[in-house]
PDB file of C-alpha atoms in Angstrom:
ATOM      1  CA  MET A   1      17.680 -32.765  31.796  1.00 87.00           C
ATOM      2  CA  ARG A   2      21.337 -31.869  32.065  1.00 94.00           C
ATOM      3  CA  PRO A   3      24.300 -34.139  32.780  1.00 95.00           C
ATOM      4  CA  ASP A   4      26.373 -33.778  35.952  1.00 94.00           C
ATOM      5  CA  LEU A   5      29.340 -31.924  34.495  1.00 95.00           C
ATOM      6  CA  SER A   6      31.231 -31.739  37.789  1.00 94.00           C
ATOM      7  CA  ARG A   7      32.402 -35.311  37.132  1.00 92.00           C
ATOM      8  CA  VAL A   8      33.842 -34.532  33.664  1.00 94.00           C
ATOM      9  CA  PRO A   9      37.646 -34.136  33.925  1.00 92.00           C
ATOM     10  CA  GLY A  10      40.265 -32.000  32.213  1.00 90.00           C
ATOM     11  CA  VAL A  11      39.813 -29.752  29.199  1.00 88.00           C
ATOM     12  CA  LEU A  12      36.592 -31.527  28.251  1.00 91.00           C
ATOM     13  CA  GLY A  13      35.027 -30.645  31.590  1.00 93.00           C
ATOM     14  CA  GLU A  14      36.076 -27.003  31.309  1.00 93.00           C
ATOM     15  CA  ILE A  15      34.563 -26.639  27.830  1.00 94.00           C
ATOM     16  CA  ALA A  16      31.351 -28.486  28.721  1.00 96.00           C
ATOM     17  CA  ARG A  17      30.762 -26.410  31.866  1.00 96.00           C
ATOM     18  CA  LYS A  18      31.328 -23.186  29.929  1.00 96.00           C
ATOM     19  CA  ARG A  19      28.831 -24.290  27.273  1.00 96.00           C
ATOM     20  CA  ALA A  20      26.259 -25.128  29.948  1.00 96.00           C
ATOM     21  CA  GLN A  21      26.511 -21.598  31.365  1.00 96.00           C
ATOM     22  CA  GLU A  22      25.758 -20.143  27.940  1.00 96.00           C
ATOM     23  CA  VAL A  23      22.592 -22.065  27.053  1.00 96.00           C
ATOM     24  CA  ALA A  24      19.626 -19.682  27.099  1.00 95.00           C
ATOM     25  CA  PRO A  25      16.640 -20.792  24.980  1.00 96.00           C
ATOM     26  CA  TYR A  26      15.271 -18.293  22.444  1.00 97.00           C
ATOM     27  CA  PRO A  27      12.841 -18.480  19.496  1.00 98.00           C
ATOM     28  CA  LEU A  28      14.305 -20.551  16.669  1.00 97.00           C
ATOM     29  CA  PRO A  29      13.635 -20.414  12.918  1.00 92.00           C
ATOM     30  CA  ALA A  30      11.693 -23.255  11.311  1.00 95.00           C
ATOM     31  CA  PRO A  31      14.038 -26.174  10.554  1.00 96.00           C
ATOM     32  CA  PRO A  32      15.040 -26.346   6.883  1.00 96.00           C
ATOM     33  CA  PRO A  33      14.971 -29.581   4.874  1.00 96.00           C
ATOM     34  CA  VAL A  34      18.331 -31.353   5.145  1.00 97.00           C
ATOM     35  CA  PRO A  35      20.038 -34.308   3.421  1.00 98.00           C
ATOM     36  CA  SER A  36      20.592 -37.523   5.399  1.00 98.00           C
ATOM     37  CA  PHE A  37      23.880 -37.838   7.265  1.00 98.00           C
ATOM     38  CA  ARG A  38      23.309 -41.550   7.723  1.00 97.00           C
ATOM     39  CA  LYS A  39      22.762 -42.214   4.018  1.00 96.00           C
ATOM     40  CA  ALA A  40      25.959 -40.361   3.131  1.00 95.00           C
ATOM     41  CA  LEU A  41      27.927 -42.730   5.355  1.00 94.00           C
ATOM     42  CA  LEU A  42      26.229 -45.800   3.877  1.00 93.00           C
ATOM     43  CA  LEU A  43      27.772 -45.263   0.445  1.00 94.00           C
ATOM     44  CA  PRO A  44      30.385 -47.885  -0.596  1.00 94.00           C
ATOM     45  CA  GLY A  45      33.906 -47.593   0.761  1.00 93.00           C
ATOM     46  CA  LEU A  46      35.190 -45.384   3.569  1.00 95.00           C
ATOM     47  CA  SER A  47      33.236 -42.118   3.617  1.00 96.00           C
ATOM     48  CA  LEU A  48      35.090 -38.942   4.545  1.00 97.00           C
ATOM     49  CA  ILE A  49      33.507 -36.440   6.947  1.00 98.00           C
ATOM     50  CA  ALA A  50      35.613 -33.318   6.374  1.00 97.00           C
ATOM     51  CA  GLU A  51      35.718 -30.815   9.207  1.00 94.00           C
ATOM     52  CA  VAL A  52      35.732 -27.012   9.175  1.00 94.00           C
ATOM     53  CA  LYS A  53      37.844 -26.109  12.209  1.00 84.00           C
ATOM     54  CA  LYS A  54      39.681 -22.817  12.747  1.00 81.00           C
ATOM     55  CA  GLN A  55      41.398 -23.634  16.039  1.00 72.00           C
ATOM     56  CA  SER A  56      41.457 -26.216  18.831  1.00 76.00           C
ATOM     57  CA  PRO A  57      42.740 -26.619  22.409  1.00 73.00           C
ATOM     58  CA  SER A  58      45.400 -29.104  21.270  1.00 74.00           C
ATOM     59  CA  GLU A  59      46.621 -27.209  18.174  1.00 73.00           C
ATOM     60  CA  GLY A  60      45.866 -23.567  18.921  1.00 68.00           C
ATOM     61  CA  ALA A  61      45.177 -21.474  15.807  1.00 73.00           C
ATOM     62  CA  ILE A  62      44.920 -23.733  12.750  1.00 72.00           C
ATOM     63  CA  ARG A  63      43.597 -21.579   9.917  1.00 71.00           C
ATOM     64  CA  GLN A  64      41.418 -18.558   9.385  1.00 82.00           C
ATOM     65  CA  VAL A  65      39.150 -19.554   6.545  1.00 86.00           C
ATOM     66  CA  ASP A  66      35.711 -18.793   5.200  1.00 92.00           C
ATOM     67  CA  PRO A  67      33.681 -21.842   6.283  1.00 94.00           C
ATOM     68  CA  VAL A  68      31.651 -21.936   3.062  1.00 96.00           C
ATOM     69  CA  GLU A  69      34.724 -21.761   0.823  1.00 96.00           C
ATOM     70  CA  ALA A  70      36.341 -24.560   2.828  1.00 96.00           C
ATOM     71  CA  ALA A  71      33.198 -26.690   2.698  1.00 97.00           C
ATOM     72  CA  GLN A  72      32.827 -26.173  -1.053  1.00 98.00           C
ATOM     73  CA  ALA A  73      36.443 -27.237  -1.583  1.00 97.00           C
ATOM     74  CA  TYR A  74      35.851 -30.343   0.528  1.00 97.00           C
ATOM     75  CA  ALA A  75      32.754 -31.186  -1.523  1.00 97.00           C
ATOM     76  CA  ARG A  76      34.647 -30.793  -4.806  1.00 97.00           C
ATOM     77  CA  GLY A  77      37.358 -33.097  -3.474  1.00 97.00           C
ATOM     78  CA  GLY A  78      34.919 -35.895  -2.717  1.00 96.00           C
ATOM     79  CA  ALA A  79      33.928 -35.531   0.947  1.00 97.00           C
ATOM     80  CA  ARG A  80      30.549 -37.166   1.592  1.00 98.00           C
ATOM     81  CA  ALA A  81      29.614 -35.158   4.678  1.00 98.00           C
ATOM     82  CA  LEU A  82      30.836 -32.121   6.580  1.00 98.00           C
ATOM     83  CA  SER A  83      31.497 -31.350  10.230  1.00 97.00           C
ATOM     84  CA  VAL A  84      31.256 -27.729  11.375  1.00 97.00           C
ATOM     85  CA  LEU A  85      32.490 -26.579  14.780  1.00 96.00           C
ATOM     86  CA  THR A  86      30.059 -24.253  16.534  1.00 97.00           C
ATOM     87  CA  GLU A  87      31.921 -23.917  19.873  1.00 94.00           C
ATOM     88  CA  PRO A  88      33.273 -20.321  19.935  1.00 94.00           C
ATOM     89  CA  HIS A  89      35.875 -20.124  22.704  1.00 93.00           C
ATOM     90  CA  HIS A  90      38.254 -23.006  22.024  1.00 91.00           C
ATOM     91  CA  PHE A  91      37.408 -23.785  18.387  1.00 93.00           C
ATOM     92  CA  GLY A  92      36.449 -20.401  16.931  1.00 92.00           C
ATOM     93  CA  GLY A  93      33.159 -21.709  15.553  1.00 93.00           C
ATOM     94  CA  SER A  94      29.589 -20.426  15.503  1.00 96.00           C
ATOM     95  CA  LEU A  95      26.025 -21.317  14.573  1.00 97.00           C
ATOM     96  CA  GLU A  96      26.372 -18.742  11.797  1.00 97.00           C
ATOM     97  CA  ASP A  97      29.145 -20.912  10.301  1.00 97.00           C
ATOM     98  CA  LEU A  98      26.789 -23.904  10.413  1.00 98.00           C
ATOM     99  CA  TRP A  99      23.942 -21.989   8.785  1.00 97.00           C
ATOM    100  CA  ARG A 100      26.115 -20.566   6.018  1.00 97.00           C
ATOM    101  CA  VAL A 101      27.603 -23.974   5.194  1.00 98.00           C
ATOM    102  CA  ARG A 102      24.122 -25.516   5.122  1.00 97.00           C
ATOM    103  CA  LYS A 103      23.007 -22.904   2.592  1.00 96.00           C
ATOM    104  CA  GLY A 104      26.195 -23.039   0.557  1.00 97.00           C
ATOM    105  CA  VAL A 105      26.892 -26.767   0.188  1.00 97.00           C
ATOM    106  CA  PRO A 106      24.475 -29.651  -0.577  1.00 97.00           C
ATOM    107  CA  LEU A 107      26.234 -32.197   1.674  1.00 98.00           C
ATOM    108  CA  PRO A 108      24.856 -33.223   5.090  1.00 98.00           C
ATOM    109  CA  VAL A 109      26.412 -31.323   8.000  1.00 98.00           C
ATOM    110  CA  LEU A 110      27.233 -32.476  11.518  1.00 98.00           C
ATOM    111  CA  ARG A 111      27.009 -29.849  14.258  1.00 98.00           C
ATOM    112  CA  LYS A 112      30.251 -30.418  16.162  1.00 97.00           C
ATOM    113  CA  ASP A 113      29.870 -29.043  19.662  1.00 97.00           C
ATOM    114  CA  PHE A 114      29.635 -30.076  23.298  1.00 97.00           C
ATOM    115  CA  VAL A 115      25.926 -30.784  23.718  1.00 98.00           C
ATOM    116  CA  VAL A 116      25.002 -30.282  27.379  1.00 98.00           C
ATOM    117  CA  ASP A 117      21.349 -29.243  27.069  1.00 98.00           C
ATOM    118  CA  PRO A 118      18.478 -30.524  24.862  1.00 98.00           C
ATOM    119  CA  PHE A 119      18.005 -27.000  23.483  1.00 98.00           C
ATOM    120  CA  MET A 120      21.346 -27.357  21.689  1.00 98.00           C
ATOM    121  CA  LEU A 121      19.792 -30.168  19.646  1.00 98.00           C
ATOM    122  CA  GLU A 122      16.877 -27.934  18.685  1.00 98.00           C
ATOM    123  CA  GLU A 123      19.413 -25.280  17.654  1.00 98.00           C
ATOM    124  CA  ALA A 124      21.328 -27.789  15.560  1.00 98.00           C
ATOM    125  CA  ARG A 125      18.225 -28.767  13.627  1.00 98.00           C
ATOM    126  CA  ALA A 126      17.008 -25.167  13.213  1.00 98.00           C
ATOM    127  CA  PHE A 127      20.385 -24.030  11.863  1.00 98.00           C
ATOM    128  CA  GLY A 128      20.522 -26.756   9.243  1.00 98.00           C
ATOM    129  CA  ALA A 129      22.415 -29.656  10.799  1.00 98.00           C
ATOM    130  CA  SER A 130      21.630 -33.164   9.600  1.00 98.00           C
ATOM    131  CA  ALA A 131      23.343 -34.639  12.668  1.00 98.00           C
ATOM    132  CA  ALA A 132      24.629 -33.668  16.107  1.00 98.00           C
ATOM    133  CA  LEU A 133      27.532 -34.928  18.184  1.00 98.00           C
ATOM    134  CA  LEU A 134      26.700 -36.638  21.493  1.00 98.00           C
ATOM    135  CA  ILE A 135      29.801 -37.207  23.651  1.00 98.00           C
ATOM    136  CA  VAL A 136      29.312 -40.075  26.102  1.00 98.00           C
ATOM    137  CA  ALA A 137      32.104 -38.733  28.349  1.00 96.00           C
ATOM    138  CA  VAL A 138      29.914 -35.635  28.825  1.00 97.00           C
ATOM    139  CA  LEU A 139      26.407 -37.106  28.834  1.00 98.00           C
ATOM    140  CA  GLY A 140      27.078 -40.349  30.697  1.00 97.00           C
ATOM    141  CA  GLU A 141      23.858 -42.148  31.651  1.00 96.00           C
ATOM    142  CA  LEU A 142      21.801 -39.460  29.898  1.00 98.00           C
ATOM    143  CA  THR A 143      23.177 -40.468  26.491  1.00 98.00           C
ATOM    144  CA  GLY A 144      20.055 -42.508  25.704  1.00 98.00           C
ATOM    145  CA  ALA A 145      17.696 -39.640  26.564  1.00 98.00           C
ATOM    146  CA  TYR A 146      19.636 -37.217  24.354  1.00 98.00           C
ATOM    147  CA  LEU A 147      19.687 -39.783  21.564  1.00 98.00           C
ATOM    148  CA  GLU A 148      15.893 -40.074  21.750  1.00 98.00           C
ATOM    149  CA  ARG A 149      15.532 -36.301  21.662  1.00 98.00           C
ATOM    150  CA  ALA A 150      17.794 -36.038  18.615  1.00 98.00           C
ATOM    151  CA  ARG A 151      15.744 -38.644  16.773  1.00 98.00           C
ATOM    152  CA  ALA A 152      12.486 -36.913  17.677  1.00 98.00           C
ATOM    153  CA  LEU A 153      13.863 -33.734  16.073  1.00 98.00           C
ATOM    154  CA  GLY A 154      14.869 -35.567  12.893  1.00 97.00           C
ATOM    155  CA  LEU A 155      18.595 -35.475  13.652  1.00 98.00           C
ATOM    156  CA  ASP A 156      21.056 -38.295  13.234  1.00 98.00           C
ATOM    157  CA  ALA A 157      23.419 -38.587  16.188  1.00 98.00           C
ATOM    158  CA  LEU A 158      27.123 -39.345  16.121  1.00 98.00           C
ATOM    159  CA  VAL A 159      27.567 -40.933  19.550  1.00 98.00           C
ATOM    160  CA  GLU A 160      31.217 -40.538  20.511  1.00 98.00           C
ATOM    161  CA  VAL A 161      33.235 -42.855  22.776  1.00 98.00           C
ATOM    162  CA  HIS A 162      36.861 -43.241  23.774  1.00 96.00           C
ATOM    163  CA  THR A 163      36.867 -46.073  26.328  1.00 96.00           C
ATOM    164  CA  GLU A 164      35.315 -49.533  26.765  1.00 97.00           C
ATOM    165  CA  ARG A 165      32.992 -48.207  29.480  1.00 97.00           C
ATOM    166  CA  GLU A 166      31.781 -45.407  27.192  1.00 97.00           C
ATOM    167  CA  LEU A 167      31.295 -47.962  24.415  1.00 98.00           C
ATOM    168  CA  GLU A 168      29.074 -50.022  26.731  1.00 97.00           C
ATOM    169  CA  LEU A 169      26.967 -46.947  27.565  1.00 97.00           C
ATOM    170  CA  ALA A 170      26.617 -46.061  23.870  1.00 98.00           C
ATOM    171  CA  LEU A 171      25.504 -49.586  22.961  1.00 98.00           C
ATOM    172  CA  GLU A 172      23.031 -49.673  25.864  1.00 97.00           C
ATOM    173  CA  ALA A 173      21.653 -46.308  24.706  1.00 97.00           C
ATOM    174  CA  GLY A 174      20.931 -47.718  21.247  1.00 97.00           C
ATOM    175  CA  ALA A 175      23.489 -45.743  19.223  1.00 98.00           C
ATOM    176  CA  GLU A 176      23.232 -46.334  15.481  1.00 97.00           C
ATOM    177  CA  ILE A 177      26.230 -44.212  14.438  1.00 98.00           C
ATOM    178  CA  LEU A 178      29.165 -44.790  16.750  1.00 98.00           C
ATOM    179  CA  GLY A 179      32.121 -42.403  16.659  1.00 98.00           C
ATOM    180  CA  ILE A 180      35.343 -43.698  18.177  1.00 98.00           C
ATOM    181  CA  ASN A 181      37.727 -40.907  19.093  1.00 96.00           C
ATOM    182  CA  ASN A 182      41.443 -41.655  19.132  1.00 95.00           C
ATOM    183  CA  ARG A 183      41.889 -38.512  21.220  1.00 90.00           C
ATOM    184  CA  ASP A 184      41.424 -38.604  24.979  1.00 88.00           C
ATOM    185  CA  LEU A 185      39.358 -35.436  25.440  1.00 78.00           C
ATOM    186  CA  ALA A 186      40.552 -35.007  29.023  1.00 78.00           C
ATOM    187  CA  THR A 187      44.306 -35.098  28.250  1.00 83.00           C
ATOM    188  CA  LEU A 188      44.130 -34.374  24.462  1.00 83.00           C
ATOM    189  CA  ARG A 189      46.535 -37.263  23.743  1.00 89.00           C
ATOM    190  CA  ILE A 190      46.019 -39.296  20.554  1.00 92.00           C
ATOM    191  CA  ASP A 191      46.438 -43.063  20.118  1.00 94.00           C
ATOM    192  CA  LEU A 192      45.545 -44.338  16.633  1.00 93.00           C
ATOM    193  CA  SER A 193      45.110 -47.882  17.952  1.00 94.00           C
ATOM    194  CA  THR A 194      41.987 -46.823  19.896  1.00 96.00           C
ATOM    195  CA  ALA A 195      39.519 -46.726  16.995  1.00 96.00           C
ATOM    196  CA  PRO A 196      40.395 -50.152  15.513  1.00 96.00           C
ATOM    197  CA  ARG A 197      40.446 -51.768  18.964  1.00 97.00           C
ATOM    198  CA  LEU A 198      37.086 -50.402  20.108  1.00 97.00           C
ATOM    199  CA  GLY A 199      35.597 -50.832  16.631  1.00 97.00           C
ATOM    200  CA  ARG A 200      36.365 -54.553  16.683  1.00 97.00           C
ATOM    201  CA  LEU A 201      35.022 -54.785  20.226  1.00 98.00           C
ATOM    202  CA  ALA A 202      31.759 -53.104  19.153  1.00 98.00           C
ATOM    203  CA  ARG A 203      31.329 -55.583  16.294  1.00 97.00           C
ATOM    204  CA  ASP A 204      32.153 -58.493  18.632  1.00 97.00           C
ATOM    205  CA  ARG A 205      29.353 -57.279  20.914  1.00 96.00           C
ATOM    206  CA  GLY A 206      26.869 -57.345  18.062  1.00 96.00           C
ATOM    207  CA  PHE A 207      26.887 -53.699  16.974  1.00 97.00           C
ATOM    208  CA  SER A 208      25.530 -53.598  13.417  1.00 96.00           C
ATOM    209  CA  GLY A 209      25.332 -49.825  12.962  1.00 97.00           C
ATOM    210  CA  MET A 210      27.867 -47.467  11.439  1.00 97.00           C
ATOM    211  CA  LEU A 211      31.374 -46.923  12.776  1.00 98.00           C
ATOM    212  CA  VAL A 212      33.185 -43.598  12.417  1.00 98.00           C
ATOM    213  CA  ALA A 213      36.868 -43.157  13.320  1.00 97.00           C
ATOM    214  CA  GLU A 214      37.870 -39.724  14.626  1.00 95.00           C
ATOM    215  CA  SER A 215      41.060 -37.724  15.296  1.00 91.00           C
ATOM    216  CA  GLY A 216      44.684 -37.981  14.316  1.00 89.00           C
ATOM    217  CA  TYR A 217      44.471 -39.011  10.668  1.00 93.00           C
ATOM    218  CA  GLY A 218      46.476 -37.168   8.042  1.00 89.00           C
ATOM    219  CA  ARG A 219      47.754 -39.676   5.484  1.00 89.00           C
ATOM    220  CA  ARG A 220      45.996 -42.190   3.279  1.00 90.00           C
ATOM    221  CA  GLU A 221      48.102 -45.097   4.579  1.00 91.00           C
ATOM    222  CA  GLU A 222      46.801 -44.416   8.102  1.00 93.00           C
ATOM    223  CA  LEU A 223      43.290 -45.207   6.873  1.00 93.00           C
ATOM    224  CA  LYS A 224      44.200 -48.778   5.895  1.00 92.00           C
ATOM    225  CA  ALA A 225      43.642 -49.942   9.487  1.00 91.00           C
ATOM    226  CA  LEU A 226      39.995 -48.803   9.135  1.00 94.00           C
ATOM    227  CA  GLU A 227      39.147 -50.555   5.864  1.00 91.00           C
ATOM    228  CA  GLY A 228      36.527 -53.271   6.116  1.00 93.00           C
ATOM    229  CA  LEU A 229      35.705 -52.305   9.693  1.00 95.00           C
ATOM    230  CA  PHE A 230      34.719 -48.616   9.610  1.00 97.00           C
ATOM    231  CA  ASP A 231      32.133 -46.862   7.465  1.00 97.00           C
ATOM    232  CA  ALA A 232      33.581 -43.374   7.752  1.00 97.00           C
ATOM    233  CA  VAL A 233      36.435 -41.280   9.077  1.00 97.00           C
ATOM    234  CA  LEU A 234      36.215 -37.716  10.405  1.00 97.00           C
ATOM    235  CA  ILE A 235      39.255 -35.575   9.598  1.00 92.00           C
ATOM    236  CA  GLY A 236      39.780 -31.925  10.461  1.00 86.00           C
ATOM    237  CA  THR A 237      43.162 -30.561  11.504  1.00 86.00           C
ATOM    238  CA  SER A 238      45.344 -32.196   8.837  1.00 89.00           C
ATOM    239  CA  LEU A 239      42.950 -31.074   6.094  1.00 91.00           C
ATOM    240  CA  MET A 240      42.713 -27.521   7.414  1.00 86.00           C
ATOM    241  CA  ARG A 241      46.503 -27.232   7.519  1.00 89.00           C
ATOM    242  CA  ASN A 242      46.782 -28.098   3.811  1.00 89.00           C
ATOM    243  CA  PRO A 243      46.838 -25.025   1.518  1.00 90.00           C
ATOM    244  CA  ASP A 244      44.886 -27.040  -1.093  1.00 94.00           C
ATOM    245  CA  LEU A 245      41.730 -28.284   0.664  1.00 94.00           C
ATOM    246  CA  GLU A 246      40.238 -29.907  -2.426  1.00 96.00           C
ATOM    247  CA  GLY A 247      43.494 -31.646  -3.284  1.00 95.00           C
ATOM    248  CA  ALA A 248      43.960 -32.826   0.303  1.00 94.00           C
ATOM    249  CA  VAL A 249      40.556 -34.515   0.246  1.00 95.00           C
ATOM    250  CA  ARG A 250      41.229 -36.107  -3.158  1.00 94.00           C
ATOM    251  CA  GLU A 251      44.501 -37.495  -1.858  1.00 92.00           C
ATOM    252  CA  LEU A 252      42.741 -39.114   1.105  1.00 89.00           C
ATOM    253  CA  VAL A 253      39.689 -40.517  -0.701  1.00 84.00           C
ATOM    254  CA  GLY A 254      41.459 -41.422  -3.919  1.00 77.00           C
TER     255      GLY A 254
END
């Protein structure tokens, strides 16, 4: 049950096809107990999902950092959940990073990767993730099937969209946590009006689950457009660029 990745354009398509070539199932450890990602986002106010990210296709090298030290600083600053990149080639991440953060920090962790095979969901759960990212631009019509598999494994799923068509697919699939990415993953361009626009559209269409805004945020005033509409915001690059990770989170969450 794999998506047709030949239809996925740009950088996103390149990364997804590379990940698909690398999936080779192997025996996994027993899944550890994990805190709830969903419950962390349900707390009052705008929850911050702070991301451990060493590099990216749009930014190049961002910061060489010990993932556990970064995650602990985020937790001290007031982040409610963590996102850990596990894609190695473009983001410098690994499953080892995920596992170490799970053991070192009590917050729920999202496995941030380009899921192209159900085995990647099993990996996420076995290595301590509370949630996994499902990108509608990658999974297309299979989004619902991957969402069901994630739930069966005890994973929350952050179902990510960038366009109205992707939003429709996510709603049809039964997404409960909807991530709206301001970044076009094919061109890597950012438009901060995307999340508020699609967030309002989701609510207008009866979506009662959680909304998460993603990409491009760096200052507290930029978060005002999300208040009262979004439950959480995922921030990575601007935090990682700040020498004081704990202070950067405090500044954002107040």
